Amino acid sequence: MASLVSTVGLRVGYAGRPLLPAIDLAIEPGQIWALIGRNGGGKSTLLRTLLGLQPRVGGRMERRAGLRVAYVPQRGDHDPAVPGRVRDVVRGGLDRGWSFLKPSALLDRGAVERALAATETTALARHPFATLSEGQKQRVLIARALAGEPHLLLLDEPTSAMDPVNEEAIFSLLHDLSHQRDLAILVASHQMSFVPRFASHVVMVDKDDGLVEIGDRVAVLSCTACRRKYGDLLPHA
Amino acid sequence: MPDALDAPLSLDLFFEGWELFREPALAGAIAGALLGLLGVYVVLRRVVFLSAAVSQAAGLGVALSFYAALHLGVAVSPLVGAAVLTGLAVLPFVGGGTDARRESLLGVIWLLGSAGTLAVGTRIVAEVTDIQDILFGTAVAVAPEDFARLWQVALALGLLHLWWWRGFAAASFSRDAARVQGLPVRLLDVVLFATLALAVSLTTRTLGALPAFAFSVLPAVAALAVARSVPQALVLATGLGALTGFGGYLLSFRYSLPVGPAQALLGVALVAALHGPVRAARGVRRLRARFAATT
């Protein structure tokens, strides 16, 4: 089967200047990728390039035809001044391309209910989004992404500002979603503790050291350069 | 002569003279409704001074049209000049940007518009009064052709916003996710700001700069105090805008106040009326929670 997204010699950066060495990767259905590294190390640049939000500096990137991608930005990107109940927020994930021209009644409202159910947020559907806890907000934003029934879901720091219990719950949810829906997931995070239990593949980046390690979890977590860089901070596979 | 504030005029007189007051009163309601609707985006995208800046840019456009006709022999309609400069003024707001960048841009556009108009005005002294008339129409009396243009444009823009609101909301409030989902975010921004520029410049031309600014901010601020969703906010702000425009005209008649300020003050009163109870209720809830935590 063709990869959902594949890159060959992909260079990411700004104003034509590459930030990281060339990147070759291929994301397949059902895989969970962890994009890890310290803050300011190039994770967001790579993530935004993979999402198409930022132009690549060089190399090739291909997407499978008809690929549906969804994105969960950092929680802080959601403006609390914008009013919305949970169901309204999730419904925002339904529109693709020019579908906003269709009357709302023609949208697949069942997809909203399925996304709420999958993230266990059905009971919150009528609550104002702004009044939810951090963990609940993240679940709702994941539901919003799922409403469009994507093949590939990318999340930026989904557990920042979360306590360990909620963090565990969010990664368990992502793990279950990936298995139930054959959904490919890529999570960008500066935290590494979740990697051994939840990720099948890892991209580790650090622009200061020109470090890019890509591969399955065991290979990356045991790579010599990564061990030398992070020592005991890097979990064992 | 009795003090007008001591002896308010009967509203019966207003409705007896409806033929006379119909167009300016309804123009206030229509412009209030249209800018109330668009104001939700203005307020939530934090560009509340956009309409003030747009008015000044329109002034410069009109001044440049007169200048071109007088000194360069090029006939350009003042309304076309205003429309071109208005369009250029909103162009930098298409796309994202930080709050600081947006605020700075608003300041630059306002200053360029006002200083530019004054500077060009020294070369077209005889036409300066015409600029005032063309730009800052009066809310007291509205010419039939201006009223016709206003309601036709308002109807067209209102229908467009009713149809495209999901796109405008996605492009405004969840830009990155919308781009990933393939929505034409840039085009949506261009259309949103073009409709805003058109609505503000037309209202400024018909009723004046103060009502245009008030309608594009106050009804939305009031609506956002109580709305639980974006569609609710859009509907409520439209209604409150119409109320502000029409009610403000009634107030001005009853208490012999200038129309624009009466409309703006009614808008402020609506903001206070809707935000006050909401904030009070929030304060009571906080106090209760604090009391419960200490007992």
XYZ file of C-alpha atoms in Angstrom:
532
model
C 0.000 0.000 0.000
C 1.215 3.518 -0.781
C 2.430 5.566 2.167
C 0.107 8.281 3.391
C 2.941 10.791 3.357
C 6.482 10.213 2.192
C 9.455 12.532 1.998
C 12.746 12.162 0.169
C 15.548 14.543 1.060
C 13.022 16.944 2.591
C 14.657 20.145 3.842
C 12.703 22.375 6.206
C 13.552 25.896 7.286
C 12.909 29.552 6.663
C 13.733 31.941 3.820
C 15.428 29.223 1.824
C 17.768 28.274 4.663
C 17.493 24.681 5.864
C 17.170 24.234 9.609
C 17.711 20.487 9.738
C 19.516 17.833 7.687
C 17.536 16.117 4.902
C 14.606 14.034 6.098
C 13.423 10.757 4.557
C 10.333 9.220 6.097
C 7.195 7.351 5.126
C 4.088 7.325 7.290
C 1.838 4.271 6.918
C -1.739 3.740 8.161
C -1.994 2.741 11.826
C 1.473 3.957 12.785
C 2.024 6.332 15.694
C 4.959 8.657 15.177
C 6.565 10.698 17.926
C 8.319 13.869 16.763
C 10.536 14.707 19.703
C 13.330 17.071 20.623
C 13.843 20.047 22.829
C 11.918 23.323 22.483
C 13.243 25.381 19.598
C 14.881 22.323 18.072
C 12.935 22.376 14.779
C 9.916 20.188 15.624
C 7.298 22.816 14.812
C 9.020 23.751 11.550
C 8.995 20.119 10.439
C 5.400 19.643 11.605
C 4.180 22.763 9.789
C 6.018 21.711 6.632
C 4.433 18.259 6.732
C 1.045 19.948 7.182
C 1.627 22.195 4.182
C 1.422 25.320 6.341
C 4.963 26.260 5.501
C 6.836 25.812 2.196
C 9.662 23.290 2.134
C 13.178 24.502 1.461
C 14.109 21.506 -0.647
C 13.515 17.840 -1.373
C 10.290 16.005 -2.197
C 7.124 15.382 -0.234
C 4.277 13.268 -1.560
C 0.811 12.642 -0.217
C -1.412 9.753 -1.191
C -4.220 10.904 -3.497
C -7.384 11.751 -1.567
C -5.544 11.841 1.746
C -7.524 13.497 4.517
C -5.293 15.183 7.074
C -6.421 16.734 10.347
C -4.484 18.936 12.697
C -4.787 19.626 16.405
C -2.864 22.843 17.092
C -1.473 23.704 20.487
C -4.288 24.275 22.952
C -3.324 27.942 23.327
C -4.196 28.536 19.664
C -7.895 28.320 20.519
C -9.080 31.829 21.402
C -11.197 31.637 24.582
C -13.053 34.800 23.511
C -14.690 32.939 20.617
C -17.959 31.566 21.966
C -18.782 27.955 21.267
C -20.283 24.873 22.814
C -18.406 21.630 22.506
C -20.651 20.397 19.674
C -20.034 23.653 17.746
C -16.274 23.249 18.096
C -16.389 19.632 16.899
C -18.681 20.561 13.992
C -15.918 22.909 12.798
C -13.944 19.814 11.778
C -16.512 18.759 9.172
C -15.773 21.306 6.470
C -13.201 20.464 3.798
C -12.318 22.545 0.760
C -15.380 24.462 -0.420
C -17.921 22.444 1.582
C -18.696 25.537 3.671
C -20.910 26.607 0.748
C -23.286 23.714 1.453
C -26.128 24.293 3.907
C -25.260 23.005 7.396
C -28.139 20.536 7.170
C -26.320 18.635 4.384
C -23.212 17.998 6.489
C -22.673 14.578 8.054
C -23.832 15.296 11.588
C -23.384 11.620 12.426
C -19.635 12.156 12.104
C -19.819 14.723 14.912
C -21.636 12.288 17.192
C -19.156 9.520 16.344
C -16.221 11.803 17.104
C -17.760 12.857 20.417
C -18.353 9.213 21.313
C -14.828 8.155 20.302
C -13.297 10.770 22.581
C -15.829 10.200 25.401
C -17.037 13.785 25.253
C -20.695 13.192 24.351
C -21.791 14.240 27.836
C -19.993 17.570 27.360
C -21.610 18.360 24.002
C -23.714 21.263 25.276
C -21.068 22.719 27.596
C -19.262 25.943 26.663
C -15.783 24.975 25.450
C -14.118 27.714 27.486
C -15.340 26.230 30.779
C -13.752 22.787 30.284
C -10.642 21.480 32.011
C -7.393 21.205 30.032
C -7.798 17.469 29.536
C -11.407 17.862 28.388
C -10.447 20.657 25.972
C -7.789 18.481 24.387
C -10.264 15.619 23.955
C -12.702 18.009 22.275
C -10.010 19.319 19.918
C -9.151 15.725 19.020
C -12.876 15.089 18.417
C -12.923 18.124 16.139
C -10.074 16.640 14.111
C -11.769 13.216 14.001
C -15.061 14.683 12.734
C -13.504 15.002 9.286
C -12.664 11.250 9.425
C -8.991 11.770 8.585
C -6.415 9.178 7.533
C -3.610 11.100 9.222
C -3.810 13.131 12.418
C -1.042 15.504 13.481
C -0.925 17.022 16.955
C 1.309 19.783 18.285
C 2.225 19.424 21.976
C -1.134 17.870 22.888
C -0.295 17.405 26.561
C 1.490 20.642 27.396
C 0.242 22.133 30.694
C -1.398 18.828 31.615
C -0.954 16.764 34.750
C 0.482 13.225 34.364
C -2.915 11.543 34.787
C -4.499 13.542 31.963
C -1.368 13.129 29.864
C -1.590 9.365 30.186
C -5.302 9.471 29.334
C -4.714 11.500 26.164
C -1.974 9.176 24.890
C -4.127 6.133 25.690
C -6.952 7.712 23.717
C -4.658 8.350 20.732
C -3.341 4.799 20.929
C -6.882 3.365 20.916
C -8.005 5.627 18.060
C -5.057 4.583 15.962
C -5.845 0.894 16.448
C -9.613 1.184 16.019
C -9.516 3.373 12.905
C -6.197 2.346 11.340
C -5.406 6.019 11.814
C -1.843 7.260 11.392
C -0.850 9.739 14.092
C 2.123 12.061 14.446
C 2.600 13.755 17.799
C 5.103 16.583 18.227
C 6.184 16.904 21.838
C 9.129 18.042 23.910
C 8.205 15.329 26.413
C 9.725 11.945 25.728
C 8.305 9.774 28.470
C 5.315 8.692 26.404
C 7.401 7.346 23.535
C 8.168 3.781 24.746
C 4.549 2.911 25.454
C 2.703 4.673 22.665
C 4.896 5.356 19.641
C 5.788 2.855 16.973
C 8.150 5.241 15.161
C 10.207 8.236 16.188
C 11.671 11.333 14.560
C 14.183 13.019 16.831
C 15.397 16.457 15.769
C 17.807 19.028 17.133
C 18.812 21.895 14.878
C 21.734 23.018 17.056
C 23.495 19.677 16.650
C 22.202 19.053 13.139
C 20.603 15.899 14.525
C 17.840 14.014 12.717
C 17.204 10.388 13.634
C 14.285 8.628 12.015
C 13.103 5.082 12.351
C 11.277 2.620 14.507
C 11.148 3.309 18.210
C 13.814 0.822 19.291
C 16.339 2.030 16.746
C 15.972 5.727 17.546
C 15.843 5.375 21.321
C 19.036 3.381 21.293
C 20.957 5.458 18.758
C 24.371 6.532 20.001
C 24.065 10.211 19.024
C 20.673 10.475 20.765
C 21.985 8.765 23.906
C 25.010 11.040 23.947
C 22.788 14.095 23.562
C 20.046 13.290 26.053
C 21.581 10.705 28.365
C 19.127 9.391 30.942
C 16.475 11.886 29.834
C 15.894 9.657 26.834
C 13.636 6.759 27.840
C 14.587 3.178 27.009
C 12.698 1.393 24.282
C -37.378 78.320 24.747
C -37.763 75.256 26.990
C -34.730 73.117 27.695
C -34.902 70.166 25.334
C -33.724 67.698 27.987
C -36.497 68.874 30.336
C -39.185 68.516 27.726
C -38.712 65.379 25.668
C -40.629 65.319 22.425
C -43.449 62.824 22.103
C -42.721 59.824 19.914
C -46.208 60.317 18.472
C -44.740 63.296 16.647
C -42.032 61.045 15.268
C -44.485 58.561 13.827
C -46.758 61.340 12.557
C -43.772 62.620 10.625
C -42.719 59.113 9.519
C -42.541 60.149 5.860
C -39.855 62.614 6.844
C -37.911 60.370 9.219
C -38.337 57.013 7.503
C -35.173 56.989 5.432
C -32.640 58.136 8.046
C -34.226 55.971 10.776
C -34.323 52.865 8.583
C -30.844 53.625 7.222
C -29.611 53.534 10.830
C -31.321 50.191 11.402
C -29.994 48.670 8.158
C -26.419 49.915 8.618
C -26.539 48.895 12.289
C -27.680 45.394 11.385
C -25.045 44.954 8.662
C -22.134 46.315 10.682
C -23.391 44.510 13.796
C -23.084 41.233 11.885
C -19.624 42.044 10.519
C -18.583 43.476 13.884
C -18.427 39.987 15.397
C -15.390 39.291 13.193
C -13.990 42.779 13.841
C -14.144 42.329 17.611
C -12.963 38.723 17.740
C -10.102 39.404 15.303
C -9.109 42.391 17.419
C -9.275 45.050 14.737
C -11.885 47.302 16.367
C -10.213 50.472 15.134
C -10.362 49.234 11.558
C -13.497 51.222 10.720
C -11.946 54.411 12.118
C -8.819 53.834 10.029
C -10.878 52.924 6.960
C -12.826 56.207 7.215
C -9.585 58.174 7.214
C -8.246 56.198 4.259
C -11.481 56.912 2.397
C -10.950 60.620 3.147
C -7.545 60.503 1.535
C -9.031 58.711 -1.485
C -11.622 61.451 -1.963
C -9.016 64.188 -1.504
C -6.746 62.540 -4.066
C -9.645 62.303 -6.540
C -10.249 66.047 -6.256
C -6.537 66.709 -6.528
C -6.291 64.574 -9.668
C -9.220 66.395 -11.255
C -7.969 69.879 -10.343
C -4.249 69.604 -10.917
C -3.713 66.620 -13.201
C -6.843 66.868 -15.329
C -7.762 63.257 -14.583
C -11.433 62.765 -13.719
C -11.827 60.146 -11.005
C -15.101 59.782 -9.125
C -14.551 60.617 -5.432
C -16.427 57.453 -4.513
C -14.072 55.391 -6.666
C -11.101 57.114 -5.001
C -12.558 56.322 -1.584
C -13.231 52.710 -2.567
C -9.689 52.175 -3.893
C -8.002 53.645 -0.808
C -10.392 51.736 1.474
C -9.533 48.500 -0.285
C -5.818 49.220 0.047
C -6.314 50.029 3.737
C -7.846 46.649 4.573
C -5.414 44.658 2.402
C -2.706 44.336 5.097
C -5.217 42.654 7.418
C -5.741 39.741 5.067
C -3.911 36.831 6.626
C -2.732 36.238 10.148
C -0.392 38.394 12.157
C 0.152 39.253 15.749
C -2.018 41.617 17.774
C 0.903 44.070 17.973
C 1.355 44.076 14.182
C -2.357 44.634 13.605
C -2.514 47.480 16.125
C 0.549 49.174 14.628
C -0.910 48.882 11.125
C -4.190 50.426 12.242
C -2.266 53.358 13.698
C -0.222 53.813 10.534
C -3.301 53.705 8.274
C -5.256 56.114 10.483
C -2.366 58.573 10.588
C -1.609 58.278 6.878
C -5.284 58.845 6.072
C -5.799 61.803 8.359
C -2.439 63.517 7.736
C -2.637 62.798 4.012
C -6.140 64.269 3.759
C -5.054 67.411 5.599
C -1.948 67.775 3.451
C -3.760 67.248 0.143
C -6.562 69.477 1.483
C -4.238 72.486 1.392
C -4.077 72.077 -2.402
C -7.839 71.722 -2.909
C -9.158 74.270 -0.427
C -12.413 74.955 -2.255
C -13.360 71.272 -2.264
C -12.715 70.504 1.390
C -16.372 71.026 2.312
C -17.370 68.632 -0.455
C -15.015 66.037 1.015
C -16.751 66.369 4.355
C -20.148 65.978 2.676
C -19.130 63.012 0.588
C -17.336 61.258 3.398
C -19.116 62.027 6.571
C -22.737 62.040 5.548
C -25.238 63.059 8.145
C -27.407 60.635 10.041
C -30.140 63.277 10.343
C -31.143 63.216 6.705
C -30.426 60.573 4.096
C -30.902 61.144 0.391
C -33.216 58.598 -1.326
C -30.438 57.453 -3.665
C -28.081 56.898 -0.722
C -30.790 54.971 1.115
C -31.454 52.803 -1.941
C -27.743 52.073 -2.353
C -27.404 51.244 1.336
C -30.224 48.725 1.524
C -29.253 47.056 -1.743
C -25.629 46.628 -0.683
C -26.676 45.553 2.826
C -29.007 42.915 1.407
C -26.310 41.553 -0.905
C -23.626 41.475 1.799
C -26.042 40.053 4.362
C -26.982 37.176 2.043
C -23.321 36.518 1.242
C -22.475 36.356 4.948
C -25.443 34.114 5.668
C -24.182 31.725 2.994
C -20.436 31.839 3.723
C -20.428 32.229 7.501
C -18.873 28.813 8.211
C -15.979 29.669 5.925
C -15.491 33.124 7.434
C -15.619 31.694 10.958
C -13.102 28.941 10.156
C -10.722 31.390 8.463
C -11.031 33.788 11.388
C -10.953 31.536 14.443
C -9.086 28.336 13.503
C -6.885 29.380 10.631
C -4.265 26.633 10.645
C -6.779 23.812 11.023
C -8.884 25.385 8.242
C -5.860 25.524 5.917
C -5.033 21.894 6.660
C -8.662 21.012 5.854
C -8.215 22.686 2.468
C -10.456 25.711 2.994
C -9.476 28.716 0.789
C -8.462 30.739 3.844
C -6.793 33.570 1.955
C -9.722 34.087 -0.382
C -12.122 34.003 2.575
C -10.032 36.690 4.256
C -10.042 38.858 1.143
C -13.828 38.577 0.778
C -14.433 39.172 4.494
C -12.313 42.307 4.594
C -13.632 43.566 1.252
C -17.207 43.305 2.534
C -16.150 45.021 5.732
C -14.474 47.875 3.832
C -17.524 48.292 1.615
C -19.940 48.280 4.561
C -17.874 50.739 6.606
C -17.242 53.169 3.749
C -20.887 53.099 2.651
C -22.165 53.643 6.192
C -19.653 56.428 6.722
C -20.803 58.029 3.480
C -24.493 57.681 4.358
C -24.612 58.260 8.108
C -21.205 59.454 9.256
C -17.980 58.147 10.749
C -19.141 57.959 14.364
C -22.171 55.717 13.754
C -20.094 53.522 11.418
C -17.480 53.024 14.120
C -20.129 52.483 16.804
C -22.109 49.933 14.742
C -18.994 47.940 13.875
C -17.970 47.513 17.515
C -20.709 47.958 20.124
C -23.461 45.525 19.019
C -20.878 42.740 18.654
C -19.318 43.468 22.040
C -22.800 43.384 23.611
C -23.777 40.181 21.804
C -20.583 38.374 22.782
C -21.465 38.879 26.455
C -24.335 36.428 26.194
C -23.893 34.412 22.976
C -22.987 30.766 23.447
C -21.869 30.145 19.882
C -20.664 32.079 16.849
C -24.005 31.765 14.971
C -25.809 33.054 18.065
C -23.372 35.966 18.279
C -23.907 36.799 14.583
C -27.708 36.779 14.887
C -27.753 38.672 18.165
C -25.269 41.306 16.984
C -27.361 41.856 13.829
C -30.463 42.450 15.937
C -28.685 44.656 18.441
C -27.132 46.638 15.582
C -30.568 47.307 14.092
C -31.830 48.301 17.538
C -28.865 50.624 18.058
C -29.402 52.347 14.701
C -33.162 52.739 14.938
C -33.356 53.262 18.706
C -30.556 55.808 18.560
C -32.495 57.786 15.983
C -35.591 57.704 18.224
C -33.511 58.848 21.190
C -32.047 61.698 19.207
C -35.538 62.795 18.178
C -37.045 62.524 21.646
C -34.241 64.278 23.493
C -33.035 66.571 20.670
C -29.591 64.979 20.593
C -27.300 64.668 17.575
C -28.082 61.367 15.824
C -24.635 59.769 15.612
C -23.747 60.281 19.285
C -27.238 59.119 20.354
C -26.732 55.880 18.393
C -23.250 55.401 19.856
C -24.473 56.037 23.407
C -27.346 53.594 22.997
C -24.790 51.023 21.845
C -22.701 51.671 24.949
C -25.842 51.308 27.097
C -26.553 47.914 25.476
C -22.997 46.787 26.192
C -23.399 47.803 29.843
C -26.848 46.207 30.079
C -25.639 42.842 28.767
C -22.146 42.738 30.259
C -23.200 44.041 33.686
C -25.419 41.128 34.757
C -23.033 38.574 33.231
C -20.084 39.981 35.165
C -22.147 40.312 38.334
C -23.267 36.685 38.082
C -19.649 35.621 37.546
C -18.590 37.608 40.627
C -21.317 36.008 42.750
C -20.249 32.531 41.587
C -16.629 33.301 42.513
C -17.655 34.582 45.938
C -19.771 31.495 46.542
C -16.904 29.233 45.510
C -14.517 31.105 47.819
C -17.027 30.934 50.679
C -17.560 27.203 50.092
C -13.801 26.615 50.087
C -13.329 28.367 53.420
C -16.175 26.591 55.247
